[in-house]
Coordinates of C-alpha atoms in Angstrom, one line a residue:
M994 CA 227.2 23.4 130.6
K995 CA 227.9 19.8 131.6
R996 CA 229.4 20.9 134.9
K997 CA 226.4 23.1 135.7
I998 CA 224.0 20.3 135.1
I999 CA 226.1 18.0 137.4
F1000 CA 226.2 20.8 140.0
A1001 CA 222.5 21.2 140.0
L1002 CA 222.0 17.5 140.3
V1003 CA 224.3 17.4 143.3
F1004 CA 222.0 19.8 145.1
S1005 CA 218.8 18.2 144.0
V1006 CA 220.1 15.0 145.5
I1007 CA 221.8 16.3 148.6
C1008 CA 220.1 19.5 149.9
S1009 CA 217.1 19.1 152.2
C1010 CA 213.9 21.1 151.4
M1011 CA 211.4 22.2 154.1
I1012 CA 207.8 23.0 153.4
G1013 CA 205.7 24.8 156.0
F1014 CA 202.1 26.0 156.2
T1015 CA 201.0 28.6 158.8
G1016 CA 198.0 30.9 159.2
A1017 CA 194.9 31.1 157.1
S1018 CA 196.7 30.9 153.8
A1019 CA 199.5 28.5 152.8
Q1020 CA 203.1 29.5 152.8
T1021 CA 205.5 27.2 151.0
N1022 CA 209.2 27.9 151.4
T1023 CA 212.6 26.2 151.3
S1024 CA 216.2 27.0 152.3
V1025 CA 219.6 25.9 151.2
A1026 CA 223.1 26.8 152.2
L1027 CA 226.5 26.0 150.8
Q1028 CA 230.1 26.5 152.0
K1029 CA 232.7 27.2 149.4
V1030 CA 235.9 25.1 149.5
N1031 CA 239.3 26.2 148.1
F1032 CA 240.0 23.2 146.0
V1033 CA 238.2 21.2 143.2
N1034 CA 239.7 17.7 143.2
A1035 CA 240.1 15.4 146.2
T1036 CA 241.4 11.9 146.8
V1037 CA 239.7 9.0 148.7
V1038 CA 241.7 8.1 151.9
P1039 CA 240.2 4.9 153.2
D1040 CA 240.2 1.5 151.4
S1041 CA 236.5 2.0 150.6
L1042 CA 234.2 5.0 151.0
N1043 CA 230.4 5.1 150.8
V1044 CA 228.8 7.9 148.8
R1045 CA 225.3 8.7 150.1
Q1046 CA 222.3 10.3 148.6
G1047 CA 222.3 13.1 151.2
A1048 CA 224.5 14.6 153.9
S1049 CA 223.7 12.1 156.6
T1050 CA 224.4 8.4 157.3
S1051 CA 220.6 7.9 157.3
F1052 CA 220.6 8.4 153.5
P1053 CA 221.0 5.3 151.2
I1054 CA 224.4 4.5 149.6
V1055 CA 224.5 5.3 145.9
C1056 CA 228.0 4.0 145.2
V1057 CA 231.3 3.0 146.8
L1058 CA 234.6 4.6 146.1
K1059 CA 238.1 3.0 146.4
K1060 CA 241.2 4.3 148.0
G1061 CA 243.1 6.7 145.7
Q1062 CA 240.2 7.6 143.5
T1063 CA 239.8 11.2 142.6
V1064 CA 236.5 13.0 142.8
K1065 CA 235.2 16.6 142.0
I1066 CA 234.2 18.7 145.0
F1067 CA 231.3 21.2 144.5
G1068 CA 231.0 22.5 148.1
K1069 CA 230.6 21.6 151.7
I1070 CA 227.4 21.0 153.7
G1071 CA 228.2 20.8 157.4
N1072 CA 230.8 18.1 157.7
W1073 CA 230.0 16.6 154.3
Y1074 CA 231.3 17.3 150.8
A1075 CA 229.1 17.3 147.7
V1076 CA 231.0 15.2 145.2
Y1077 CA 231.0 13.9 141.7
E1078 CA 232.9 10.8 140.5
P1079 CA 233.3 11.1 136.7
Q1080 CA 234.1 7.5 135.8
K1081 CA 230.9 6.1 137.2
G1082 CA 228.9 9.3 137.1
C1083 CA 228.3 8.9 140.8
V1084 CA 226.8 12.0 142.5
G1085 CA 226.3 12.3 146.3
A1086 CA 227.8 13.2 149.7
V1087 CA 230.7 11.9 151.7
L1088 CA 232.1 12.8 155.1
S1089 CA 234.9 15.4 154.7
N1090 CA 237.4 13.6 156.9
Y1091 CA 237.6 10.7 154.4
L1092 CA 238.9 12.9 151.6
T1093 CA 242.1 14.9 151.1
P1094 CA 242.8 17.5 148.4
A1095 CA 244.4 15.9 145.4
G1096 CA 248.2 16.0 145.7
G1097 CA 247.9 16.7 149.5
S1098 CA 248.9 14.5 152.4
G1099 CA 247.4 13.3 155.6
T1100 CA 244.1 11.4 156.3
S1101 CA 241.7 14.3 156.4
S1102 CA 241.0 17.9 155.3
T1103 CA 238.7 20.6 156.5
A1104 CA 239.1 22.5 153.3
A1105 CA 238.2 25.9 154.7
P1106 CA 238.2 28.9 152.5
S1107 CA 241.5 30.8 152.7
K1108 CA 239.7 34.1 153.4
A1109 CA 237.2 32.9 155.9
P1110 CA 237.2 30.8 159.1
V1111 CA 235.9 27.3 159.1
Y1112 CA 232.1 27.3 159.3
T1113 CA 230.4 24.6 161.4
P1114 CA 226.7 25.0 160.9
K1115 CA 224.2 24.4 163.7
P1116 CA 222.6 21.0 163.5
S1117 CA 219.2 22.6 162.8
I1118 CA 220.3 24.1 159.5
F1119 CA 220.4 20.8 157.6
V1120 CA 217.6 18.3 158.2
P1121 CA 218.9 14.7 158.0
T1122 CA 215.8 13.3 156.3
P1123 CA 215.1 12.9 152.6
A1124 CA 213.8 16.1 151.0
P1125 CA 210.0 16.0 150.4
S1126 CA 208.7 16.4 146.9
V1127 CA 207.8 20.0 146.0
I1128 CA 204.5 20.1 144.2
V1129 CA 203.5 23.2 142.5
P1130 CA 199.7 23.6 142.6
T1131 CA 198.0 23.4 139.2
Q1132 CA 195.0 25.4 140.3
K1133 CA 195.2 29.1 141.2
S1134 CA 194.6 30.2 144.7
S1135 CA 191.5 32.1 145.7
I1136 CA 193.6 34.6 147.5
V1137 CA 193.6 38.0 145.8
P1138 CA 197.2 39.1 145.7
S1139 CA 198.0 42.5 147.1
P1140 CA 199.8 44.7 144.6
V1141 CA 203.6 44.7 144.6
T1142 CA 205.2 48.1 145.2
T1143 CA 207.4 48.8 142.2
A1144 CA 208.4 52.4 143.0
P1145 CA 212.0 52.3 144.0
A1146 CA 213.3 53.7 147.3
T1147 CA 216.2 56.1 147.2
S1148 CA 218.6 53.1 147.3
G1149 CA 217.2 51.6 144.2
T1150 CA 215.2 48.9 146.1
T1151 CA 211.4 48.8 146.5
Q1152 CA 209.5 49.6 149.6
E1153 CA 208.6 45.9 150.1
E1154 CA 212.2 44.8 149.8
E1155 CA 213.2 47.5 152.3
A1156 CA 210.4 46.3 154.7
L1157 CA 211.5 42.7 154.5
L1158 CA 215.1 43.6 155.1
S1159 CA 214.0 45.6 158.2
L1160 CA 212.3 42.5 159.6
V1161 CA 215.4 40.4 158.9
N1162 CA 217.8 42.9 160.4
K1163 CA 215.6 43.3 163.5
A1164 CA 215.7 39.5 164.0
R1165 CA 219.5 39.6 163.6
A1166 CA 219.9 42.4 166.0
D1167 CA 217.8 40.6 168.6
A1168 CA 220.1 37.6 168.1
G1169 CA 223.2 39.7 168.5
V1170 CA 224.2 39.4 164.8
G1171 CA 225.3 42.2 162.6
P1172 CA 222.9 43.6 159.9
L1173 CA 222.7 42.6 156.3
K1174 CA 223.4 45.2 153.6
F1175 CA 221.9 45.2 150.1
D1176 CA 224.2 44.1 147.4
M1177 CA 222.5 45.6 144.3
A1178 CA 224.0 43.0 141.9
L1179 CA 222.6 40.3 144.1
V1180 CA 219.2 42.2 144.3
K1181 CA 219.1 41.9 140.5
V1182 CA 219.8 38.1 140.7
A1183 CA 217.1 37.6 143.4
R1184 CA 214.5 39.6 141.3
L1185 CA 215.3 37.5 138.2
K1186 CA 215.0 34.3 140.2
A1187 CA 211.6 35.3 141.6
Q1188 CA 210.3 36.3 138.1
D1189 CA 211.7 33.1 136.6
M1190 CA 209.7 31.1 139.2
V1191 CA 206.5 32.9 138.3
D1192 CA 207.1 32.7 134.5
K1193 CA 208.1 29.1 134.4
N1194 CA 205.5 28.0 137.1
Y1195 CA 207.9 26.2 139.4
F1196 CA 208.9 26.4 143.1
S1197 CA 212.5 25.2 143.7
H1198 CA 216.0 26.4 144.4
D1199 CA 217.1 24.8 141.1
S1200 CA 216.0 26.9 138.1
P1201 CA 215.4 25.4 134.7
T1202 CA 216.9 28.7 133.3
Y1203 CA 219.8 29.4 135.7
G1204 CA 220.6 26.2 137.5
S1205 CA 221.3 26.2 141.3
P1206 CA 221.3 29.5 143.3
F1207 CA 225.1 29.3 143.4
D1208 CA 225.5 28.7 139.7
M1209 CA 223.2 31.6 139.0
M1210 CA 225.2 33.9 141.3
R1211 CA 228.4 33.0 139.5
Q1212 CA 226.7 33.6 136.1
F1213 CA 226.1 37.2 137.1
G1214 CA 229.5 37.7 138.5
I1215 CA 228.7 37.4 142.2
T1216 CA 231.7 36.3 144.3
F1217 CA 231.3 34.8 147.7
N1218 CA 232.9 32.7 150.5
Y1219 CA 229.5 31.6 151.8
A1220 CA 226.1 31.6 150.1
G1221 CA 222.5 30.7 150.8
E1222 CA 218.9 31.2 149.6
N1223 CA 215.4 31.3 151.1
I1224 CA 212.3 31.2 148.9
A1225 CA 208.7 31.6 149.9
G1226 CA 205.2 31.8 148.4
N1227 CA 202.9 34.0 150.5
S1228 CA 200.3 36.7 150.3
T1229 CA 202.2 39.1 152.6
I1230 CA 205.7 40.1 153.4
E1231 CA 205.1 39.5 157.1
G1232 CA 203.6 36.1 156.5
A1233 CA 206.6 34.9 154.5
F1234 CA 209.0 36.2 157.1
N1235 CA 207.1 34.6 160.0
A1236 CA 207.1 31.3 158.1
W1237 CA 210.8 31.5 157.6
M1238 CA 211.4 32.3 161.3
N1239 CA 209.3 29.3 162.3
S1240 CA 211.5 26.9 160.1
P1241 CA 214.9 26.0 161.6
G1242 CA 216.7 25.9 158.3
H1243 CA 215.4 29.3 157.1
K1244 CA 215.9 30.9 160.4
A1245 CA 219.5 29.7 160.4
N1246 CA 220.1 31.4 157.1
I1247 CA 218.6 34.6 158.3
L1248 CA 220.7 34.6 161.5
N1249 CA 223.9 33.3 159.9
A1250 CA 226.7 35.6 161.0
N1251 CA 228.8 34.5 158.0
F1252 CA 226.4 36.3 155.7
N1253 CA 226.8 40.1 155.5
Y1254 CA 225.1 41.0 152.1
T1255 CA 221.7 40.1 150.7
G1256 CA 219.6 40.4 147.6
L1257 CA 215.8 40.4 147.7
G1258 CA 213.3 39.9 145.0
I1259 CA 209.5 40.0 145.4
V1260 CA 207.1 39.4 142.4
S1261 CA 203.3 39.0 142.2
S1262 CA 202.2 35.4 141.8
P1263 CA 198.8 34.1 140.7
T1264 CA 199.3 31.0 142.8
Y1265 CA 200.7 32.3 146.1
G1266 CA 200.0 36.1 146.0
K1267 CA 203.8 36.8 146.0
I1268 CA 207.0 34.9 145.3
L1269 CA 209.8 36.0 147.6
V1270 CA 213.5 35.2 147.1
Q1271 CA 216.2 36.1 149.6
Q1272 CA 219.7 35.3 148.6
F1273 CA 222.6 35.6 151.1
I1274 CA 226.3 35.9 150.6
G1275 CA 229.3 36.3 152.9
K1276 CA 232.4 38.1 151.5

C-alpha cells in the first residue's frame, strides 16, 4: 500500500495534465503515458544530481542526490525517470543518463524493456510546464445527457465503445499506424475507472479508489510494456474524440504505434453528460 501511495504521488507531481474546451459545451480531458523499465533500483552517477518536480529542467528542484545514492525507479517519461529516494522521502524526476541500474557499470542507462524497443516520445506528448489544477465543477451542467447505450455488441462491448474505437482506428489508419484491438480485461478496468470518477465526483488520472492508471491495471492483472490513459468529460462521443485530437498529448496517445490494445469505458455523468476513459497498453 505504501508503494502504491508513493507511486501515485510520483505521477501527481510529474505528469502534465491538459485541459481543453471546444464547441458549445465544455470538454475537459487529460492524458498521461508511462514507459515501463526493466529494473527497480538505480544508483546516482554524478557527484550531485538535481531531482525536479517534473520531467523538464524548467521545473523547480525538490532535492539533491549525491553520488552513489540508491533510488527507486517507477517508470520513464521521455528521457526522465520518475524516482523515489526513501531516506529523505524525495519524489520527483531526474534525467535518465545520470542514473545506472544498481549493481551495473557505466555512466548512463537507457533502461529499455527487454521485450520492446526503446521508445522516444515525440516532444508534443509531454508538456514541459507545470500541470494546471483540475477543478471539478460543484454545479451540475445544464446539458441534458444523451442516454448511454448499454446493450452489448457481439464482442461484449457497447455500441458507443465500438463507435469510439472506430474513430480512433480511422485516425490511426490515416496516420499509417496499425489498429487497436479491444482487450476485454482492460475494457473492464476502463469501465470501472469511468464509474469511479462519476461515483466519487472527481476528474483525474489518480483514483482515490485504485491509485494511478498503471497501479489500477496491475491490480486487475493487466501486463504491459507501455501504457497510457486519456480521459474526457463531454456530451457526445464525437465531441470527446475531437477534443482529444486537438490536444497534442491526447493525440500522441491515440496515434502511438507502441500501443496495440485498448479498453474503453463510457458512463453517464450529471456534470459532463458522459465520462469517457480510454486506456492503452502495448504488449
